[in-house]
Amino acid sequence: MSSPSLVYGTPPTGAPVPAASPAGAGPPDPPAGVDLTEATLRIREHILGMCASEEGGHLGGSMSLVEILAVLYLRVLRHDPGFPGMPERDVLLLSKGHGGIALYAALCEAGYFPAEDLAEYAEHAGPFTAHPHPGIPGVEVPSGSLGHGLALGVGYALAHRLDRSDRRCFVVMGDGELQEGSVWEAASVAASHRLNRLTAIVDRNGLQITGDTESVGSLEPLADRWRAFGWRVVEADGHDTVALTTALGAEPDPERPTVLIAHTVKGKGVARIEGQARSHYAKLNPRQKQQLLKALRADAEARR
C-alpha cells in the first residue's frame, strides 16, 4: 500500500447553528449496555472515512483517542444526546482540536447525529470542519490553537462551583500540547483553587508532527511534573477500556484536580501505521481507504 499523503488542508468555514433544544427531564444513565469493542471499531471506521474526504484528516492522533472518547461518552459522562444543552451535563473539552474527527465519530456513536451525517465532513459550508466548533451538537467550545483547553476547563470548573453544581469537566489534551506554557499556568491555578471536579486527560502517544515529543521538547518525568503542580496523577493504558472506565469513572479526589496520563499508540487499530509520525495527517484515496478498512477489521478480528 502506498503511504497516505501528509497534506495539510484549509478546512471549509461556516457552519449552521443548531436550533435550541427543548427542556429535558434530567440526565439519563450512561448507555452501559453498548459494546465498547464494537463501538471503538465503528469509530475508527468513521475516522478512516473522513480521512478519505477532499481535505483528509488528522489520522494518527485521532486513532489514539478512540478508547478515551468511547469510554467518556458511553460509560462516564452525564449527558443527553437528545438535549445537548442539558444544564446538568458534564462537560468535555477537546483541547487537542486536531483530533476533531475522533470527536465527531464518538458523538455519532453516542447518538448525537446519524452516521450518514459524517459524509458531510469537509464539504463546503458543511458543519463538520477539521477542528470542532459549537455549531455541532455536543461540542462545547471551538478548539485548534493548542494550550487553551485546560484554562477553559478551569473556567468551567470554577463556574460549576459558583453554581453549587456537581458537574464534572474533562479536558482531553495531546502530549505535544504540554510544551505550551499556558497549560502549566492553568494547572497551577486549578490546584490552587482545589478544582477537584476537573480532570485532565493526556493522550500520551509520544509523537507530534515533527517527531517524538522527547526530542522536540522533553516532557518526562511527566507524572512528577503534574504532582509538583499539586495534581492527583493516574496512569493507564489508553486503549484498555476497563482501565479507562475505572480511572475516569472513579469519584474525584476531594482536594485536588486529577490528571489521567493515558499511554496510547498513534495510529492505533491498523498495525501498519501504528507508532508512526507519518500518520499524523492523511488524505486517503479510495484504494487506500479500502485497504486500511480491511486491515483495521482484520486486526480487530485477530484480537478477539
mmCIF file of C-alpha atoms in Angstrom:
data_model
loop_
_atom_site.group_PDB
_atom_site.id
_atom_site.type_symbol
_atom_site.label_atom_id
_atom_site.label_comp_id
_atom_site.label_asym_id
_atom_site.label_seq_id
_atom_site.Cartn_x
_atom_site.Cartn_y
_atom_site.Cartn_z
ATOM 1 C CA MET A 1 0.000 0.000 0.000
ATOM 2 C CA SER A 2 1.299 3.441 -0.828
ATOM 3 C CA SER A 3 1.779 5.747 2.150
ATOM 4 C CA PRO A 4 -1.031 8.171 2.971
ATOM 5 C CA SER A 5 -0.122 11.630 1.734
ATOM 6 C CA LEU A 6 0.638 14.021 4.565
ATOM 7 C CA VAL A 7 -1.026 17.179 3.338
ATOM 8 C CA TYR A 8 -2.384 19.967 5.471
ATOM 9 C CA GLY A 9 -5.577 21.398 4.075
ATOM 10 C CA THR A 10 -7.550 24.510 4.948
ATOM 11 C CA PRO A 11 -10.899 23.366 6.352
ATOM 12 C CA PRO A 12 -14.084 24.855 4.946
ATOM 13 C CA THR A 13 -15.542 27.626 7.051
ATOM 14 C CA GLY A 14 -19.062 28.457 8.083
ATOM 15 C CA ALA A 15 -21.468 26.180 9.899
ATOM 16 C CA PRO A 16 -25.145 26.353 10.762
ATOM 17 C CA VAL A 17 -26.059 26.986 14.369
ATOM 18 C CA PRO A 18 -28.463 24.319 15.635
ATOM 19 C CA ALA A 19 -31.851 25.258 16.972
ATOM 20 C CA ALA A 20 -32.289 25.433 20.727
ATOM 21 C CA SER A 21 -33.007 22.095 22.351
ATOM 22 C CA PRO A 22 -36.213 21.549 24.298
ATOM 23 C CA ALA A 23 -36.200 21.326 28.057
ATOM 24 C CA GLY A 24 -35.090 17.900 29.236
ATOM 25 C CA ALA A 25 -36.297 15.685 32.009
ATOM 26 C CA GLY A 26 -32.898 15.327 33.654
ATOM 27 C CA PRO A 27 -29.698 13.423 32.982
ATOM 28 C CA PRO A 28 -30.084 9.871 31.695
ATOM 29 C CA ASP A 29 -27.920 7.000 32.857
ATOM 30 C CA PRO A 30 -24.839 6.383 30.679
ATOM 31 C CA PRO A 31 -25.521 3.739 27.991
ATOM 32 C CA ALA A 32 -23.578 0.995 29.801
ATOM 33 C CA GLY A 33 -25.067 -1.709 27.564
ATOM 34 C CA VAL A 34 -23.182 -0.530 24.476
ATOM 35 C CA ASP A 35 -20.455 -2.954 23.402
ATOM 36 C CA LEU A 36 -17.288 -0.880 23.599
ATOM 37 C CA THR A 37 -15.317 -3.250 21.367
ATOM 38 C CA GLU A 38 -17.800 -2.801 18.539
ATOM 39 C CA ALA A 39 -18.192 0.930 19.220
ATOM 40 C CA THR A 40 -14.446 1.589 19.038
ATOM 41 C CA LEU A 41 -14.227 -0.356 15.771
ATOM 42 C CA ARG A 42 -17.028 1.750 14.265
ATOM 43 C CA ILE A 43 -15.409 4.957 15.499
ATOM 44 C CA ARG A 44 -12.167 4.012 13.753
ATOM 45 C CA GLU A 45 -14.091 3.177 10.580
ATOM 46 C CA HIS A 46 -15.697 6.632 10.690
ATOM 47 C CA ILE A 47 -12.266 8.223 11.128
ATOM 48 C CA LEU A 48 -10.875 6.437 8.077
ATOM 49 C CA GLY A 49 -13.924 7.529 6.090
ATOM 50 C CA MET A 50 -13.365 11.181 6.978
ATOM 51 C CA CYS A 51 -9.667 10.892 6.115
ATOM 52 C CA ALA A 52 -10.772 9.903 2.598
ATOM 53 C CA SER A 53 -12.552 13.237 2.125
ATOM 54 C CA GLU A 54 -11.363 16.059 -0.131
ATOM 55 C CA GLU A 55 -9.481 17.630 2.790
ATOM 56 C CA GLY A 56 -8.234 14.494 4.534
ATOM 57 C CA GLY A 57 -7.842 14.478 8.285
ATOM 58 C CA HIS A 58 -5.608 14.031 11.303
ATOM 59 C CA LEU A 59 -5.467 10.252 11.243
ATOM 60 C CA GLY A 60 -2.871 9.079 13.764
ATOM 61 C CA GLY A 61 -3.780 11.321 16.676
ATOM 62 C CA SER A 62 -7.482 10.670 16.167
ATOM 63 C CA MET A 63 -6.989 6.904 16.259
ATOM 64 C CA SER A 64 -5.071 7.174 19.539
ATOM 65 C CA LEU A 65 -8.046 8.946 21.146
ATOM 66 C CA VAL A 66 -10.714 6.371 20.310
ATOM 67 C CA GLU A 67 -10.954 4.384 23.547
ATOM 68 C CA ILE A 68 -10.694 7.537 25.662
ATOM 69 C CA LEU A 69 -13.634 9.192 23.918
ATOM 70 C CA ALA A 70 -15.672 5.990 23.738
ATOM 71 C CA VAL A 71 -15.369 5.408 27.476
ATOM 72 C CA LEU A 72 -16.239 9.022 28.255
ATOM 73 C CA TYR A 73 -19.334 9.182 26.056
ATOM 74 C CA LEU A 74 -20.552 5.612 26.513
ATOM 75 C CA ARG A 75 -19.651 4.961 30.151
ATOM 76 C CA VAL A 76 -18.739 8.025 32.183
ATOM 77 C CA LEU A 77 -20.207 11.357 31.111
ATOM 78 C CA ARG A 78 -23.576 12.550 32.317
ATOM 79 C CA HIS A 79 -25.078 13.819 29.070
ATOM 80 C CA ASP A 80 -28.112 13.549 26.805
ATOM 81 C CA PRO A 81 -27.720 13.379 23.006
ATOM 82 C CA GLY A 82 -31.365 14.448 22.674
ATOM 83 C CA PHE A 83 -30.671 17.608 24.670
ATOM 84 C CA PRO A 84 -27.017 18.654 24.139
ATOM 85 C CA GLY A 85 -27.517 21.803 26.214
ATOM 86 C CA MET A 86 -28.827 19.934 29.259
ATOM 87 C CA PRO A 87 -27.892 22.148 32.232
ATOM 88 C CA GLU A 88 -26.825 19.211 34.421
ATOM 89 C CA ARG A 89 -24.481 17.724 31.820
ATOM 90 C CA ASP A 90 -20.832 17.021 32.425
ATOM 91 C CA VAL A 91 -18.527 18.948 30.109
ATOM 92 C CA LEU A 92 -15.922 17.515 27.757
ATOM 93 C CA LEU A 93 -13.465 19.905 26.120
ATOM 94 C CA LEU A 94 -11.262 18.633 23.297
ATOM 95 C CA SER A 95 -8.234 20.859 23.713
ATOM 96 C CA LYS A 96 -6.466 18.703 21.148
ATOM 97 C CA GLY A 97 -8.648 20.119 18.390
ATOM 98 C CA HIS A 98 -6.818 18.316 15.610
ATOM 99 C CA GLY A 99 -8.461 15.159 16.952
ATOM 100 C CA GLY A 100 -11.811 16.566 15.869
ATOM 101 C CA ILE A 101 -12.722 13.691 13.565
ATOM 102 C CA ALA A 102 -12.401 11.291 16.503
ATOM 103 C CA LEU A 103 -14.756 13.526 18.473
ATOM 104 C CA TYR A 104 -17.295 13.591 15.619
ATOM 105 C CA ALA A 105 -17.146 9.804 15.327
ATOM 106 C CA ALA A 106 -17.606 9.346 19.085
ATOM 107 C CA LEU A 107 -20.518 11.801 19.183
ATOM 108 C CA CYS A 108 -22.092 9.874 16.329
ATOM 109 C CA GLU A 109 -21.791 6.580 18.214
ATOM 110 C CA ALA A 110 -23.199 8.256 21.324
ATOM 111 C CA GLY A 111 -26.329 9.230 19.368
ATOM 112 C CA TYR A 112 -25.864 12.949 18.673
ATOM 113 C CA PHE A 113 -26.397 12.520 14.918
ATOM 114 C CA PRO A 114 -26.638 9.651 12.415
ATOM 115 C CA ALA A 115 -23.580 8.163 10.758
ATOM 116 C CA GLU A 116 -24.783 9.434 7.377
ATOM 117 C CA ASP A 117 -24.133 12.999 8.524
ATOM 118 C CA LEU A 118 -20.395 12.325 8.719
ATOM 119 C CA ALA A 119 -20.363 12.198 4.926
ATOM 120 C CA GLU A 120 -20.635 15.998 5.104
ATOM 121 C CA TYR A 121 -17.186 16.242 6.671
ATOM 122 C CA ALA A 122 -15.069 18.883 4.879
ATOM 123 C CA GLU A 123 -17.877 19.791 2.477
ATOM 124 C CA HIS A 124 -18.203 23.477 1.617
ATOM 125 C CA ALA A 125 -20.264 25.266 4.300
ATOM 126 C CA GLY A 126 -20.906 21.910 5.983
ATOM 127 C CA PRO A 127 -20.944 21.606 9.760
ATOM 128 C CA PHE A 128 -18.010 19.193 10.156
ATOM 129 C CA THR A 129 -14.754 21.102 9.802
ATOM 130 C CA ALA A 130 -11.188 19.973 10.530
ATOM 131 C CA HIS A 131 -11.374 21.422 14.041
ATOM 132 C CA PRO A 132 -14.538 21.246 16.165
ATOM 133 C CA HIS A 133 -16.847 24.163 16.920
ATOM 134 C CA PRO A 134 -20.099 24.624 18.875
ATOM 135 C CA GLY A 135 -22.231 24.510 15.728
ATOM 136 C CA ILE A 136 -22.001 20.726 16.031
ATOM 137 C CA PRO A 137 -24.297 19.102 18.622
ATOM 138 C CA GLY A 138 -22.278 18.009 21.643
ATOM 139 C CA VAL A 139 -19.290 20.297 21.017
ATOM 140 C CA GLU A 140 -18.842 22.797 23.840
ATOM 141 C CA VAL A 141 -16.144 25.158 22.529
ATOM 142 C CA PRO A 142 -14.115 25.714 19.357
ATOM 143 C CA SER A 143 -10.588 24.362 19.559
ATOM 144 C CA GLY A 144 -7.494 24.113 17.462
ATOM 145 C CA SER A 145 -4.926 26.513 18.909
ATOM 146 C CA LEU A 146 -3.099 24.253 21.338
ATOM 147 C CA GLY A 147 -2.631 25.053 25.010
ATOM 148 C CA HIS A 148 -6.001 26.720 25.648
ATOM 149 C CA GLY A 149 -8.237 23.853 26.687
ATOM 150 C CA LEU A 150 -7.087 23.415 30.271
ATOM 151 C CA ALA A 151 -7.564 27.119 31.022
ATOM 152 C CA LEU A 152 -11.099 26.850 29.646
ATOM 153 C CA GLY A 153 -11.606 23.801 31.838
ATOM 154 C CA VAL A 154 -10.547 25.847 34.859
ATOM 155 C CA GLY A 155 -13.178 28.436 33.950
ATOM 156 C CA TYR A 156 -15.884 25.790 33.615
ATOM 157 C CA ALA A 157 -14.912 24.156 36.920
ATOM 158 C CA LEU A 158 -14.968 27.497 38.752
ATOM 159 C CA ALA A 159 -18.350 28.328 37.242
ATOM 160 C CA HIS A 160 -19.755 24.965 38.309
ATOM 161 C CA ARG A 161 -18.526 25.566 41.849
ATOM 162 C CA LEU A 162 -20.137 29.014 41.963
ATOM 163 C CA ASP A 163 -23.375 27.419 40.758
ATOM 164 C CA ARG A 164 -23.081 24.822 43.546
ATOM 165 C CA SER A 165 -23.232 22.175 40.826
ATOM 166 C CA ASP A 166 -21.709 18.699 40.967
ATOM 167 C CA ARG A 167 -20.966 18.736 37.228
ATOM 168 C CA ARG A 168 -17.582 17.440 36.158
ATOM 169 C CA CYS A 169 -15.315 18.849 33.473
ATOM 170 C CA PHE A 170 -12.941 16.684 31.425
ATOM 171 C CA VAL A 171 -10.227 18.213 29.222
ATOM 172 C CA VAL A 172 -8.598 15.980 26.588
ATOM 173 C CA MET A 173 -5.123 17.131 25.595
ATOM 174 C CA GLY A 174 -2.324 15.938 23.366
ATOM 175 C CA ASP A 175 1.096 15.341 24.883
ATOM 176 C CA GLY A 176 2.888 17.703 22.488
ATOM 177 C CA GLU A 177 0.454 20.364 23.650
ATOM 178 C CA LEU A 178 2.058 20.186 27.100
ATOM 179 C CA GLN A 179 5.019 22.082 25.663
ATOM 180 C CA GLU A 180 2.808 25.195 25.822
ATOM 181 C CA GLY A 181 3.393 27.306 28.927
ATOM 182 C CA SER A 182 -0.282 28.207 29.178
ATOM 183 C CA VAL A 183 -1.045 24.588 30.117
ATOM 184 C CA TRP A 184 1.087 24.847 33.229
ATOM 185 C CA GLU A 185 -0.331 28.238 34.205
ATOM 186 C CA ALA A 186 -3.783 26.671 34.117
ATOM 187 C CA ALA A 187 -2.538 23.621 36.025
ATOM 188 C CA SER A 188 -1.213 25.873 38.776
ATOM 189 C CA VAL A 189 -4.495 27.787 39.066
ATOM 190 C CA ALA A 190 -6.555 24.576 39.119
ATOM 191 C CA ALA A 191 -4.538 23.143 42.002
ATOM 192 C CA SER A 192 -4.502 26.453 43.872
ATOM 193 C CA HIS A 193 -8.317 26.578 43.770
ATOM 194 C CA ARG A 194 -8.631 22.846 44.528
ATOM 195 C CA LEU A 195 -10.808 22.242 41.488
ATOM 196 C CA ASN A 196 -11.396 18.615 42.301
ATOM 197 C CA ARG A 197 -14.137 18.112 39.718
ATOM 198 C CA LEU A 198 -11.717 18.974 36.906
ATOM 199 C CA THR A 199 -9.991 16.055 35.159
ATOM 200 C CA ALA A 200 -7.305 16.437 32.514
ATOM 201 C CA ILE A 201 -6.613 13.526 30.170
ATOM 202 C CA VAL A 202 -3.284 13.425 28.354
ATOM 203 C CA ASP A 203 -3.173 11.396 25.135
ATOM 204 C CA ARG A 204 0.398 10.243 25.662
ATOM 205 C CA ASN A 205 1.193 8.742 22.265
ATOM 206 C CA GLY A 206 4.726 10.163 22.287
ATOM 207 C CA LEU A 207 4.583 11.699 18.807
ATOM 208 C CA GLN A 208 3.861 15.090 17.332
ATOM 209 C CA ILE A 209 4.044 16.353 13.771
ATOM 210 C CA THR A 210 7.801 16.948 13.823
ATOM 211 C CA GLY A 211 8.770 13.727 15.595
ATOM 212 C CA ASP A 212 8.782 12.209 19.051
ATOM 213 C CA THR A 213 7.922 14.542 21.903
ATOM 214 C CA GLU A 214 11.090 13.859 23.856
ATOM 215 C CA SER A 215 13.344 15.059 21.032
ATOM 216 C CA VAL A 216 11.186 18.117 20.248
ATOM 217 C CA GLY A 217 10.676 19.270 23.836
ATOM 218 C CA SER A 218 11.144 16.728 26.602
ATOM 219 C CA LEU A 219 8.163 16.167 28.913
ATOM 220 C CA GLU A 220 9.481 13.483 31.227
ATOM 221 C CA PRO A 221 9.220 12.865 34.109
ATOM 222 C CA LEU A 222 5.654 13.804 33.182
ATOM 223 C CA ALA A 223 3.811 12.323 36.157
ATOM 224 C CA ASP A 224 6.186 14.048 38.568
ATOM 225 C CA ARG A 225 5.610 17.372 36.821
ATOM 226 C CA TRP A 226 1.872 17.142 37.384
ATOM 227 C CA ARG A 227 2.388 16.100 41.004
ATOM 228 C CA ALA A 228 4.677 19.082 41.527
ATOM 229 C CA PHE A 229 1.814 21.326 40.414
ATOM 230 C CA GLY A 230 -0.457 19.768 43.046
ATOM 231 C CA TRP A 231 -2.468 17.329 40.907
ATOM 232 C CA ARG A 232 -3.501 13.768 41.627
ATOM 233 C CA VAL A 233 -1.927 11.603 38.921
ATOM 234 C CA VAL A 234 -3.367 8.388 37.490
ATOM 235 C CA GLU A 235 -1.745 6.410 34.671
ATOM 236 C CA ALA A 236 -3.449 3.816 32.469
ATOM 237 C CA ASP A 237 -3.253 2.013 29.156
ATOM 238 C CA GLY A 238 -5.179 4.405 26.941
ATOM 239 C CA HIS A 239 -6.556 1.536 24.835
ATOM 240 C CA ASP A 240 -7.811 -0.571 27.761
ATOM 241 C CA THR A 241 -11.479 0.330 28.139
ATOM 242 C CA VAL A 242 -11.773 -1.402 31.516
ATOM 243 C CA ALA A 243 -8.819 0.515 32.961
ATOM 244 C CA LEU A 244 -10.092 3.781 31.482
ATOM 245 C CA THR A 245 -13.601 3.234 32.844
ATOM 246 C CA THR A 246 -12.189 2.571 36.302
ATOM 247 C CA ALA A 247 -9.921 5.619 36.201
ATOM 248 C CA LEU A 248 -12.393 8.096 34.717
ATOM 249 C CA GLY A 249 -15.487 6.814 36.490
ATOM 250 C CA ALA A 250 -13.955 6.975 39.968
ATOM 251 C CA GLU A 251 -15.063 9.604 42.450
ATOM 252 C CA PRO A 252 -12.886 12.724 42.223
ATOM 253 C CA ASP A 253 -10.199 13.409 44.793
ATOM 254 C CA PRO A 254 -11.780 15.621 47.479
ATOM 255 C CA GLU A 255 -8.991 18.216 47.427
ATOM 256 C CA ARG A 256 -7.192 18.108 44.075
ATOM 257 C CA PRO A 257 -7.788 18.072 40.345
ATOM 258 C CA THR A 258 -6.897 14.809 38.626
ATOM 259 C CA VAL A 259 -4.845 14.103 35.537
ATOM 260 C CA LEU A 260 -5.015 10.786 33.714
ATOM 261 C CA ILE A 261 -1.922 10.073 31.663
ATOM 262 C CA ALA A 262 -3.280 7.671 29.048
ATOM 263 C CA HIS A 263 -0.467 5.763 27.349
ATOM 264 C CA THR A 264 -1.556 5.365 23.745
ATOM 265 C CA VAL A 265 -0.242 4.494 20.283
ATOM 266 C CA LYS A 266 -0.527 6.924 17.404
ATOM 267 C CA GLY A 267 -2.488 5.308 14.575
ATOM 268 C CA LYS A 268 -3.844 2.605 16.899
ATOM 269 C CA GLY A 269 -6.008 0.000 15.215
ATOM 270 C CA VAL A 270 -4.103 -0.513 11.970
ATOM 271 C CA ALA A 271 -0.769 -2.190 12.624
ATOM 272 C CA ARG A 272 0.949 -0.815 9.511
ATOM 273 C CA ILE A 273 0.551 2.818 10.622
ATOM 274 C CA GLU A 274 0.824 2.403 14.393
ATOM 275 C CA GLY A 275 3.513 4.428 16.151
ATOM 276 C CA GLN A 276 4.469 6.324 13.007
ATOM 277 C CA ALA A 277 4.725 10.099 12.764
ATOM 278 C CA ARG A 278 3.753 9.893 9.067
ATOM 279 C CA SER A 279 0.213 9.012 10.125
ATOM 280 C CA HIS A 280 -0.247 12.491 11.625
ATOM 281 C CA TYR A 281 -2.325 13.744 8.698
ATOM 282 C CA ALA A 282 -3.602 11.715 5.763
ATOM 283 C CA LYS A 283 -5.643 12.291 2.653
ATOM 284 C CA LEU A 284 -6.603 8.790 1.603
ATOM 285 C CA ASN A 285 -7.562 7.846 -1.931
ATOM 286 C CA PRO A 286 -10.363 5.261 -2.367
ATOM 287 C CA ARG A 287 -7.912 2.387 -2.682
ATOM 288 C CA GLN A 288 -6.004 3.381 0.454
ATOM 289 C CA LYS A 289 -9.256 3.780 2.365
ATOM 290 C CA GLN A 290 -10.406 0.276 1.468
ATOM 291 C CA GLN A 291 -7.019 -1.215 2.280
ATOM 292 C CA LEU A 292 -6.911 0.437 5.697
ATOM 293 C CA LEU A 293 -10.508 -0.531 6.466
ATOM 294 C CA LYS A 294 -9.690 -4.123 5.563
ATOM 295 C CA ALA A 295 -6.566 -4.057 7.740
ATOM 296 C CA LEU A 296 -8.496 -2.450 10.606
ATOM 297 C CA ARG A 297 -11.138 -5.188 10.567
ATOM 298 C CA ALA A 298 -8.526 -7.931 10.222
ATOM 299 C CA ASP A 299 -6.508 -6.573 13.147
ATOM 300 C CA ALA A 300 -9.680 -6.253 15.245
ATOM 301 C CA GLU A 301 -10.675 -9.825 14.435
ATOM 302 C CA ALA A 302 -7.220 -11.117 15.343
ATOM 303 C CA ARG A 303 -7.524 -9.548 18.804
ATOM 304 C CA ARG A 304 -10.884 -11.178 19.566
#
